[in-house]
Amino acid sequence: MKTHEIVKRFREHFERAGHTYVPSASLILEDPTLLFVNAGMVPFKPYFLGEAPPPYKRATSIQKCVRTPDIDEVGKTTRHLTFFQMAGNFSFGDYFKEEAIRLAWTLITNPQDQGGYGFDPERLWVTVYLDDDEAIELWQKVAGLPPERIQRRDGKDNYWDMGVPGPGGPCSEIYFDRGPDYGREGGPVADEDRYLEIWNLVFMQDIRGEQSPKLGHKPIGELPAKNIDTGMGVERVASLLQGVDNVYETDLVRAVIAKAEELSGRRYGADETDDVRFRVIADHSRSGILIVGDGVTPGNEGRGYVLRRLLRRIVRSARLLGVTEPVLGQFAAVVRDEMGPVYPDLVTNFERILSVVQNEENTFLTTLTAGSKIFDSAAGEVRAAGATTLPGDKAFQLHDTYGFPIDLTLEMASEQGLTVDEDGFRKLMAEQRARAKADAASRKTGHGDKTVYRELLELGATEFTGYEELASEATVRGIIREGQRVRSAAEGEIVEVVLDRTPLYAESGGQESDAGVITADGVELEVVDVQKVNRKLWVHQVRVRAGELAEGQRVLAQVDQEWRTGARQGHSGTHVVHAALREVLGPKALQSGSYNKPGYLRLDFAWTGGLSPETRSEIEEVSNLAVRKDLPVKIKYGTIAEAQQLGAIALFGETYDETVRMIEIGGPWSLELCGGTHVEHSSQIGPITLIGESSVGSGVRRVEAYVGMEAFRYLAQERALVQNLATMLKVPDAEVPGRVEALVERLRVAEKELEKLRSAQLLSSAGALAEGAEDLGGTALVAASIPGVSGNDLRTLATDVRNRLGSRPGVVALFAPEQDKVGFVVATTEAARSAGIAAGKLVPVFGPAIGGRGGGKPDMAQGGGGNPGGVPEAIAALRGELGRNGA
């Protein structure tokens, strides 16, 4: 049975049972505890946490998931994956254990010609939580399972919670016995390779405290409504129904391996070392392409860093399989073809995806070149010191800074007859992981106690009136001080205020929150910030300027009109610039993030390479032509499907309600999903002036602009600057660029002449240095401190002095001390090298004196140190060494 058919049957089974089908959420959600969605229940967390009332009693979904803690283990076994699909069914206070067991059992065991999966009931086992006698009874009653195929396990295996105080409950897991060829008898407690877990049913009934029941601690209470959260591993079920050994041989995954076989000419299953590489390519291609599809671009931190590692491991694995041509685009096409039927965004956004991955591959190939130079330098230092092991910190630097996988460093070291301090490398990696875990743990506070907001949300969502009016009468529903609900707030306090209705825009969609005031008789509150909790509750952070605010009080909430005018200009200006970018650059230049506030906008978009001045001018002109045309700005509402049919653009990573709001400027020219505040006609935006364009990551550029009065002020400053220059240069405004260019050219010529004079003066000292050589056991030594000389000049001078020593054995050691560092160059004559004196081997002799190190070849070595005061001691050490071992 093909994977898509497995998914189809799961969805239809639960829809027939009254479940609402919820499409997979993006891998990127606004969750402070997660880099990526890593389980099917994540999009439903607000309902399980009680932060929001669920819009349905029962739901089902096929959620794309990414888990990345064990990236380095992927490929080494057939069990580790970063990307997988989790099929799940969920109940929010509706059915509980018995119905969850019945629904799972019927789908698994019903014959395939009746819409089920057709698993043999005699080969199914289940596990339950230690004291969950009820679940045992239900498995016997509903499924007819004999007691010997129901096993009890402790909390580490069969209790679920979110890792923080909140909902939890016992689990019951379903396993399939693959037979004696896969391991020993005895059920899941004996061998989880033979008995493969395919489904986990979580009976969410408890409230856990600070200590988890997973570790044997008791829950602190029961949930008022019992919930069901289940997850079926689609890839695992596919491996069983397709009769293959593991998930890498299932249809959707094997297709990527087939492409890698085609490109490399090698065969999966022929060599275990190659198989690891095939599996890395197959898994990382799926996770990497899906992550890019949800709007992430490679970078050096957070999600971008994880994505970069995934993509670079694909390229490196392909290289180790002997593939020299670009591969990411070809693997991306396979993932699109295989996964597109389930995730159509992979098809519609493929041009952008392709651009991102191809750019990253090109960047990595450049990185390989740069990193190889760093490796060669490090290897040279090791050999110069007479050692054979590359230090662990060097291997870690190559991995962490240059993106070199450790296996690449090991291979390159082996090629040069060196080993790597793997223990030191792994220690540094462990420290990095510990820091990452600590950071992740700190992020989990994002799901701290939100009871206070939950209480207020139960009173109803905040009604936002800001689209129609700038002032609204409202009632104070709640006042929050330091996370606790209070009855009143006095003058001088900063508190959070929740109203039943408000015209003040809450920060979202890249737009800053409104400024404004909330007033009542004798009471005045300055609105500092407005945020949305769970997208339904407007929380105003206020400073009490006068009076005392009380819960239940009637107030007037007012938006600062000037602020809102500027905010509307900024947000509408963002849409206009986005449309202009796509008109000038093409449809691939899609927005990947934005920020706007009164008078200013910033827009990130998918693009590789900087924009020329001419292109920037064209984008600015197209934007301002749209302003001059006074295009109508219309608001439309509809479903996501209707918006997509109209061609509306959605922001990657954003979450939208079932009914969406579309902003249309000039018809189809600009049509985007957006909840922000906007002008009525494009002319109200005012002038748009681009002030900057830069790179913010691989394949992502950023433009910045002023709009409205801020644009006028910026242009006025530019005009004043030109007029001041014209006055200073005594030329008309139009001639300023030419005059400045002429002055710069004169300065450049003068600097070149000075450089020539300085170099000539420096090289003129070579003769005097050579004549001052001292004889040490038959070897001529020229050792001198020459402050203020650059590395290249120092090398040139050392070479000239060495040439002047002629055919005699000679060593030249020049030091260039600065305030807190010192560079050096050591050069030897041919006669000195014939006598066994090598420049690289002299570095360890004097290096400790200047706190430095370096390396090189027998004829020349160079490096630096951090103790310029140690130069005399370094020269003395050289004298002593040559005096003992002279030619």
Coordinates of N, CA and C in Angstrom, one line a residue, residues 8 77-78 123 432 570 711 760 833 846 855 857:
K8 N -4.6 8.7 3.0 CA -6.0 8.9 2.6 C -6.9 8.0 3.4
T77 N 21.9 4.5 11.5 CA 20.9 3.4 11.7 C 19.7 3.7 10.8
T78 N 18.8 2.7 10.7 CA 17.6 2.9 9.9 C 16.5 3.4 10.8
R123 N -0.8 -10.5 15.5 CA 0.6 -10.0 15.6 C 0.7 -8.6 16.2
Q432 N 28.5 22.2 23.6 CA 27.6 23.0 22.8 C 26.2 22.5 22.9
G570 N 3.1 53.1 6.5 CA 4.2 52.1 6.5 C 3.7 50.7 6.1
A711 N 10.0 60.2 4.6 CA 10.6 60.3 3.4 C 11.0 61.7 3.0
A760 N 60.0 51.5 -0.8 CA 61.4 51.7 -1.2 C 62.2 52.0 0.0
R833 N 69.3 25.2 4.8 CA 68.4 24.1 4.7 C 69.2 22.8 4.4
F846 N 61.4 30.0 19.4 CA 61.2 31.3 20.0 C 59.7 31.7 20.2
G855 N 53.6 28.5 11.4 CA 54.0 27.4 10.6 C 54.4 27.7 9.2
K857 N 56.9 26.2 5.6 CA 57.8 25.2 5.0 C 59.2 25.4 5.4

